[in-house]
Amino acid sequence: MISVFGSANMDLVAYVPAAPRLGETVTGWAFRTIPGGKGANQAVAAARAGAEVAFVGAVGDDAFGPGLRAALADAGVDVGRLRTVPGPSGIAHIVVEDGGGNAIIVVPGANGTVAGPDDGDAAVIGRSAALLLQLELPMEAVVAAARVPGPEVILTPAPAVPLPDELLERVDLIVPNEHEAAALTGAAGPDEALEALLGRVPEAVVTLGERGALYGSRDGTRLRVPALPVRAVDTTAAGDTFAGALAVARTEGLGPERALRFASAAAALSVGRAGASTSMPHRHEIDEALASMEGR
């Protein structure tokens, strides 16, 4: 089982030819309301990739809360540890350009109320093979979840903020994109950032978008895996899809290169579709894309 301790947001997504500059008004061509949040996204991605998944987090008692809960449950995620708290759910205001790029504003809402895991949460986390963490919950809560003994801890350090040693000492694998890796390490390029990250955690993956991903471990292994070519429609949640699928591959015992290829195939499929959770592929689609990658 994989557990996810993280955020659930309703994504308010506007599609535009080009994002507005400060003070500018532009006309969009579509608007969608889509369940998201980095934690919920990773939970859905892992469940669709074939894992048993439990989600720990919170939604509000507003109109968005039931929809967020239902979206997780419909994907096969166990929502027994998803709380409903007074006040608004988390939201993300997302602007997506025609080329697939995006800009995002997150308002935490109920996510900001999440404290460290209680005894019931800890029991679920402790039974898991892997724990997926992100940084859209309060840092002290994330640190407390990482301290629960048992699972491999996989951290997506987004949004990028300084990471306390008390968190990193519990992280087994860190998965930033190249911009987050640069912000965390101050390194000039992704290869240098990877080496800097390995000074703090045992394994690291730096995702590079259409250029694939880098992997390194303290045993000296270094890998570069290409991305599956795809026309980008919406890059929202591509990193979350990658992280969720990577966790599934690792818990199934795949080696680093095979696991990275599995995750890269899942992420490539997601960017070819609109939305966050709505874009995430199912296991049979990932297997077919992976076979295509390996047949080239």
Tab-separated table of C-alpha atoms in Angstrom:
chain	number	residue	atom	x	y	z
A	1	MET	CA	0.000	0.000	0.000
A	2	ILE	CA	1.012	3.604	-0.636
A	3	SER	CA	-0.106	6.380	1.696
A	4	VAL	CA	-0.264	10.047	0.745
A	5	PHE	CA	-0.155	12.776	3.369
A	6	GLY	CA	-0.995	15.914	1.451
A	7	SER	CA	-3.234	18.573	0.016
A	8	ALA	CA	-6.548	18.447	-1.796
A	9	ASN	CA	-7.517	21.518	-3.820
A	10	MET	CA	-10.233	22.367	-6.283
A	11	ASP	CA	-8.475	23.650	-9.403
A	12	LEU	CA	-10.127	26.643	-11.082
A	13	VAL	CA	-8.579	26.458	-14.536
A	14	ALA	CA	-8.697	29.145	-17.226
A	15	TYR	CA	-7.338	28.380	-20.701
A	16	VAL	CA	-5.851	31.310	-22.639
A	17	PRO	CA	-3.691	31.839	-25.737
A	18	ALA	CA	-1.119	33.609	-23.535
A	19	ALA	CA	-1.107	34.409	-19.815
A	20	PRO	CA	-1.799	38.054	-18.921
A	21	ARG	CA	0.985	40.340	-17.778
A	22	LEU	CA	0.511	42.407	-14.633
A	23	GLY	CA	-2.335	44.865	-15.211
A	24	GLU	CA	-3.439	43.190	-18.447
A	25	THR	CA	-6.789	41.548	-19.167
A	26	VAL	CA	-7.000	38.736	-21.708
A	27	THR	CA	-9.897	36.656	-23.026
A	28	GLY	CA	-9.808	32.935	-22.322
A	29	TRP	CA	-11.395	30.250	-24.451
A	30	ALA	CA	-12.429	27.791	-21.720
A	31	PHE	CA	-12.848	27.373	-17.960
A	32	ARG	CA	-12.995	24.145	-15.956
A	33	THR	CA	-13.330	23.200	-12.304
A	34	ILE	CA	-11.156	20.108	-11.726
A	35	PRO	CA	-10.226	18.277	-8.495
A	36	GLY	CA	-6.525	18.645	-7.765
A	37	GLY	CA	-3.976	19.497	-5.099
A	38	LYS	CA	-0.510	17.951	-5.127
A	39	GLY	CA	-1.358	15.325	-2.531
A	40	ALA	CA	-4.651	14.300	-4.097
A	41	ASN	CA	-3.054	14.312	-7.548
A	42	GLN	CA	-0.331	11.921	-6.431
A	43	ALA	CA	-2.888	9.682	-4.748
A	44	VAL	CA	-4.994	9.463	-7.920
A	45	ALA	CA	-1.893	8.903	-10.067
A	46	ALA	CA	-0.709	6.045	-7.850
A	47	ALA	CA	-4.153	4.444	-7.690
A	48	ARG	CA	-4.629	4.567	-11.457
A	49	ALA	CA	-1.121	3.160	-11.899
A	50	GLY	CA	-2.204	0.072	-9.987
A	51	ALA	CA	-1.523	0.620	-6.276
A	52	GLU	CA	-3.691	0.391	-3.192
A	53	VAL	CA	-3.643	3.984	-1.895
A	54	ALA	CA	-4.774	5.716	1.301
A	55	PHE	CA	-5.056	9.507	1.529
A	56	VAL	CA	-4.584	11.573	4.696
A	57	GLY	CA	-5.624	15.235	4.546
A	58	ALA	CA	-8.528	17.653	4.873
A	59	VAL	CA	-11.253	19.345	2.855
A	60	GLY	CA	-13.641	22.104	3.912
A	61	ASP	CA	-17.363	21.972	4.580
A	62	ASP	CA	-17.987	24.176	1.536
A	63	ALA	CA	-19.404	23.191	-1.848
A	64	PHE	CA	-16.014	21.929	-3.080
A	65	GLY	CA	-15.395	19.456	-0.245
A	66	PRO	CA	-17.757	16.666	-1.366
A	67	GLY	CA	-16.459	16.863	-4.916
A	68	LEU	CA	-12.854	16.515	-3.805
A	69	ARG	CA	-13.722	13.531	-1.622
A	70	ALA	CA	-15.726	11.892	-4.399
A	71	ALA	CA	-12.951	12.360	-6.977
A	72	LEU	CA	-10.482	10.511	-4.748
A	73	ALA	CA	-12.929	7.750	-3.932
A	74	ASP	CA	-13.912	7.337	-7.592
A	75	ALA	CA	-10.217	6.798	-8.438
A	76	GLY	CA	-10.096	3.968	-5.899
A	77	VAL	CA	-8.319	5.915	-3.148
A	78	ASP	CA	-9.191	5.091	0.475
A	79	VAL	CA	-10.563	8.339	1.959
A	80	GLY	CA	-11.159	7.031	5.471
A	81	ARG	CA	-8.528	9.416	6.844
A	82	LEU	CA	-9.736	12.466	4.857
A	83	ARG	CA	-11.196	14.947	7.336
A	84	THR	CA	-13.895	17.537	6.724
A	85	VAL	CA	-13.186	20.738	8.674
A	86	PRO	CA	-15.118	24.008	9.044
A	87	GLY	CA	-14.386	26.595	6.364
A	88	PRO	CA	-13.328	26.568	2.728
A	89	SER	CA	-11.482	23.809	0.922
A	90	GLY	CA	-8.138	24.546	-0.667
A	91	ILE	CA	-8.238	26.006	-4.164
A	92	ALA	CA	-5.753	26.589	-6.951
A	93	HIS	CA	-6.271	29.290	-9.573
A	94	ILE	CA	-4.530	28.020	-12.712
A	95	VAL	CA	-3.911	29.784	-16.019
A	96	VAL	CA	-2.977	27.414	-18.850
A	97	GLU	CA	-1.487	28.749	-22.086
A	98	ASP	CA	-2.081	27.156	-25.477
A	99	GLY	CA	1.454	25.741	-25.454
A	100	GLY	CA	0.689	23.832	-22.253
A	101	GLY	CA	2.580	26.058	-19.808
A	102	ASN	CA	0.835	27.238	-16.666
A	103	ALA	CA	0.896	29.662	-13.752
A	104	ILE	CA	-0.699	28.692	-10.433
A	105	ILE	CA	-1.874	30.473	-7.275
A	106	VAL	CA	-2.708	28.170	-4.350
A	107	VAL	CA	-4.916	29.228	-1.422
A	108	PRO	CA	-4.526	26.523	1.273
A	109	GLY	CA	-7.955	26.649	2.934
A	110	ALA	CA	-8.561	23.382	4.811
A	111	ASN	CA	-5.059	22.164	3.968
A	112	GLY	CA	-3.663	24.801	6.301
A	113	THR	CA	-5.489	23.209	9.243
A	114	VAL	CA	-3.743	19.841	8.930
A	115	ALA	CA	-1.513	19.071	11.892
A	116	GLY	CA	0.699	16.036	12.333
A	117	PRO	CA	-0.873	12.604	11.868
A	118	ASP	CA	-3.026	11.343	14.727
A	119	ASP	CA	-2.875	7.729	15.922
A	120	GLY	CA	-5.245	6.513	13.206
A	121	ASP	CA	-3.300	8.296	10.485
A	122	ALA	CA	-0.012	6.950	11.827
A	123	ALA	CA	-1.364	3.404	11.815
A	124	VAL	CA	-2.244	3.704	8.125
A	125	ILE	CA	1.077	5.333	7.237
A	126	GLY	CA	3.032	2.768	9.234
A	127	ARG	CA	1.458	-0.116	7.284
A	128	SER	CA	2.437	1.444	3.953
A	129	ALA	CA	5.338	0.472	1.756
A	130	ALA	CA	5.782	4.114	0.710
A	131	LEU	CA	4.683	7.524	1.950
A	132	LEU	CA	4.299	10.349	-0.550
A	133	LEU	CA	4.809	13.873	0.810
A	134	GLN	CA	4.632	17.351	-0.730
A	135	LEU	CA	4.794	20.864	0.734
A	136	GLU	CA	1.245	22.235	0.393
A	137	LEU	CA	0.560	21.367	4.044
A	138	PRO	CA	2.179	23.114	7.034
A	139	MET	CA	5.841	22.124	7.283
A	140	GLU	CA	5.523	20.902	10.865
A	141	ALA	CA	2.784	18.495	9.767
A	142	VAL	CA	4.911	17.169	6.904
A	143	VAL	CA	7.849	16.608	9.261
A	144	ALA	CA	5.624	14.770	11.724
A	145	ALA	CA	4.303	12.476	8.986
A	146	ALA	CA	7.838	11.736	7.784
A	147	ARG	CA	8.757	10.609	11.284
A	148	VAL	CA	6.182	7.800	11.323
A	149	PRO	CA	8.275	4.604	11.200
A	150	GLY	CA	7.810	2.032	8.471
A	151	PRO	CA	7.439	3.330	4.916
A	152	GLU	CA	9.941	4.582	2.373
A	153	VAL	CA	9.524	8.375	2.346
A	154	ILE	CA	9.290	10.053	-1.071
A	155	LEU	CA	9.218	13.859	-1.037
A	156	THR	CA	8.172	16.202	-3.825
A	157	PRO	CA	9.612	19.531	-2.573
A	158	ALA	CA	6.931	21.769	-4.067
A	159	PRO	CA	6.344	24.566	-3.636
A	160	ALA	CA	10.091	24.989	-3.177
A	161	VAL	CA	10.949	26.289	0.296
A	162	PRO	CA	13.978	25.735	2.540
A	163	LEU	CA	13.881	22.174	3.834
A	164	PRO	CA	14.676	21.551	7.503
A	165	ASP	CA	17.229	18.892	8.368
A	166	GLU	CA	14.650	17.141	10.536
A	167	LEU	CA	12.648	16.448	7.383
A	168	LEU	CA	15.520	15.510	5.104
A	169	GLU	CA	16.943	13.028	7.597
A	170	ARG	CA	13.753	10.984	7.115
A	171	VAL	CA	13.532	11.298	3.305
A	172	ASP	CA	14.654	8.305	1.238
A	173	LEU	CA	13.989	9.812	-2.201
A	174	ILE	CA	13.482	13.440	-3.224
A	175	VAL	CA	11.802	14.283	-6.567
A	176	PRO	CA	12.040	17.982	-7.537
A	177	ASN	CA	11.735	19.421	-11.012
A	178	GLU	CA	14.782	21.239	-12.314
A	179	HIS	CA	13.539	24.647	-11.126
A	180	GLU	CA	12.832	23.364	-7.611
A	181	ALA	CA	16.200	21.600	-7.566
A	182	ALA	CA	17.952	24.859	-8.485
A	183	ALA	CA	16.034	26.783	-5.810
A	184	LEU	CA	16.891	24.194	-3.153
A	185	THR	CA	20.581	23.873	-3.999
A	186	GLY	CA	21.625	27.058	-5.776
A	187	ALA	CA	23.272	24.856	-8.412
A	188	ALA	CA	23.709	26.146	-11.964
A	189	GLY	CA	22.336	23.051	-13.703
A	190	PRO	CA	20.358	19.877	-13.001
A	191	ASP	CA	23.405	17.593	-12.890
A	192	GLU	CA	25.053	19.794	-10.279
A	193	ALA	CA	21.757	20.051	-8.378
A	194	LEU	CA	21.455	16.265	-8.345
A	195	GLU	CA	24.888	15.937	-6.749
A	196	ALA	CA	24.043	18.579	-4.159
A	197	LEU	CA	20.796	16.819	-3.269
A	198	LEU	CA	22.633	13.543	-2.772
A	199	GLY	CA	24.626	15.267	-0.082
A	200	ARG	CA	21.379	15.467	1.897
A	201	VAL	CA	19.292	12.404	0.911
A	202	PRO	CA	20.129	8.848	-0.249
A	203	GLU	CA	18.406	9.052	-3.659
A	204	ALA	CA	17.241	11.875	-5.907
A	205	VAL	CA	15.378	12.327	-9.181
A	206	VAL	CA	15.365	15.666	-11.008
A	207	THR	CA	12.597	15.861	-13.603
A	208	LEU	CA	13.374	17.819	-16.773
A	209	GLY	CA	10.022	17.990	-18.556
A	210	GLU	CA	10.325	17.079	-22.226
A	211	ARG	CA	14.029	16.302	-21.653
A	212	GLY	CA	13.269	13.380	-19.344
A	213	ALA	CA	14.673	12.833	-15.858
A	214	LEU	CA	17.949	12.398	-13.984
A	215	TYR	CA	18.471	9.862	-11.201
A	216	GLY	CA	21.263	9.455	-8.708
A	217	SER	CA	21.973	7.494	-5.558
A	218	ARG	CA	24.741	7.489	-3.009
A	219	ASP	CA	25.940	4.110	-4.291
A	220	GLY	CA	27.233	5.930	-7.374
A	221	THR	CA	24.410	5.107	-9.794
A	222	ARG	CA	23.606	7.867	-12.301
A	223	LEU	CA	20.880	7.579	-14.942
A	224	ARG	CA	19.281	9.836	-17.547
A	225	VAL	CA	15.937	8.607	-18.904
A	226	PRO	CA	14.297	10.302	-21.917
A	227	ALA	CA	10.699	11.480	-21.966
A	228	LEU	CA	8.121	9.979	-24.292
A	229	PRO	CA	7.550	12.476	-27.146
A	230	VAL	CA	4.090	13.999	-26.892
A	231	ARG	CA	2.310	17.197	-27.894
A	232	ALA	CA	1.778	19.125	-24.661
A	233	VAL	CA	-1.793	20.220	-23.970
A	234	ASP	CA	-1.544	20.972	-20.242
A	235	THR	CA	1.504	20.339	-18.035
A	236	THR	CA	-0.477	20.765	-14.803
A	237	ALA	CA	0.203	17.810	-12.463
A	238	ALA	CA	2.755	16.146	-14.748
A	239	GLY	CA	5.181	16.095	-11.821
A	240	ASP	CA	2.548	14.628	-9.522
A	241	THR	CA	1.754	11.935	-12.081
A	242	PHE	CA	5.469	11.137	-12.286
A	243	ALA	CA	5.818	10.928	-8.495
A	244	GLY	CA	2.744	8.756	-8.023
A	245	ALA	CA	3.743	6.349	-10.782
A	246	LEU	CA	7.342	6.250	-9.546
A	247	ALA	CA	6.154	5.246	-6.071
A	248	VAL	CA	4.098	2.429	-7.592
A	249	ALA	CA	7.056	1.167	-9.628
A	250	ARG	CA	9.352	1.198	-6.607
A	251	THR	CA	6.887	-0.608	-4.365
A	252	GLU	CA	6.532	-3.249	-7.091
A	253	GLY	CA	10.281	-3.823	-6.914
A	254	LEU	CA	11.319	-2.322	-10.232
A	255	GLY	CA	14.930	-1.180	-10.492
A	256	PRO	CA	15.802	2.514	-10.892
A	257	GLU	CA	15.909	2.652	-14.690
A	258	ARG	CA	12.730	0.646	-15.229
A	259	ALA	CA	10.928	2.637	-12.520
A	260	LEU	CA	11.965	5.925	-14.119
A	261	ARG	CA	10.761	4.779	-17.525
A	262	PHE	CA	7.418	3.750	-16.029
A	263	ALA	CA	7.022	7.143	-14.335
A	264	SER	CA	8.150	9.032	-17.455
A	265	ALA	CA	5.585	7.214	-19.585
A	266	ALA	CA	2.815	8.112	-17.124
A	267	ALA	CA	3.854	11.773	-17.018
A	268	ALA	CA	4.059	11.997	-20.808
A	269	LEU	CA	0.525	10.682	-21.144
A	270	SER	CA	-0.737	13.222	-18.613
A	271	VAL	CA	0.622	16.290	-20.445
A	272	GLY	CA	-1.245	15.269	-23.580
A	273	ARG	CA	-4.566	15.806	-21.773
A	274	ALA	CA	-6.239	18.717	-20.017
A	275	GLY	CA	-6.485	19.054	-16.259
A	276	ALA	CA	-4.787	17.597	-13.210
A	277	SER	CA	-6.442	14.438	-11.890
A	278	THR	CA	-8.473	14.185	-15.095
A	279	SER	CA	-5.283	13.797	-17.148
A	280	MET	CA	-3.750	10.884	-15.256
A	281	PRO	CA	-3.419	7.583	-17.109
A	282	HIS	CA	-4.559	4.122	-16.052
A	283	ARG	CA	-2.179	1.191	-15.708
A	284	HIS	CA	-2.905	-0.376	-19.085
A	285	GLU	CA	-2.161	2.951	-20.789
A	286	ILE	CA	1.156	3.288	-18.976
A	287	ASP	CA	2.150	-0.264	-19.870
A	288	GLU	CA	1.320	0.371	-23.535
A	289	ALA	CA	3.280	3.655	-23.580
A	290	LEU	CA	6.204	1.998	-21.825
A	291	ALA	CA	6.253	-0.749	-24.411
A	292	SER	CA	6.265	1.939	-27.105
A	293	MET	CA	9.216	3.724	-25.453
A	294	GLU	CA	11.204	0.523	-25.207
A	295	GLY	CA	10.403	-0.485	-28.779
A	296	ARG	CA	11.936	2.627	-30.326
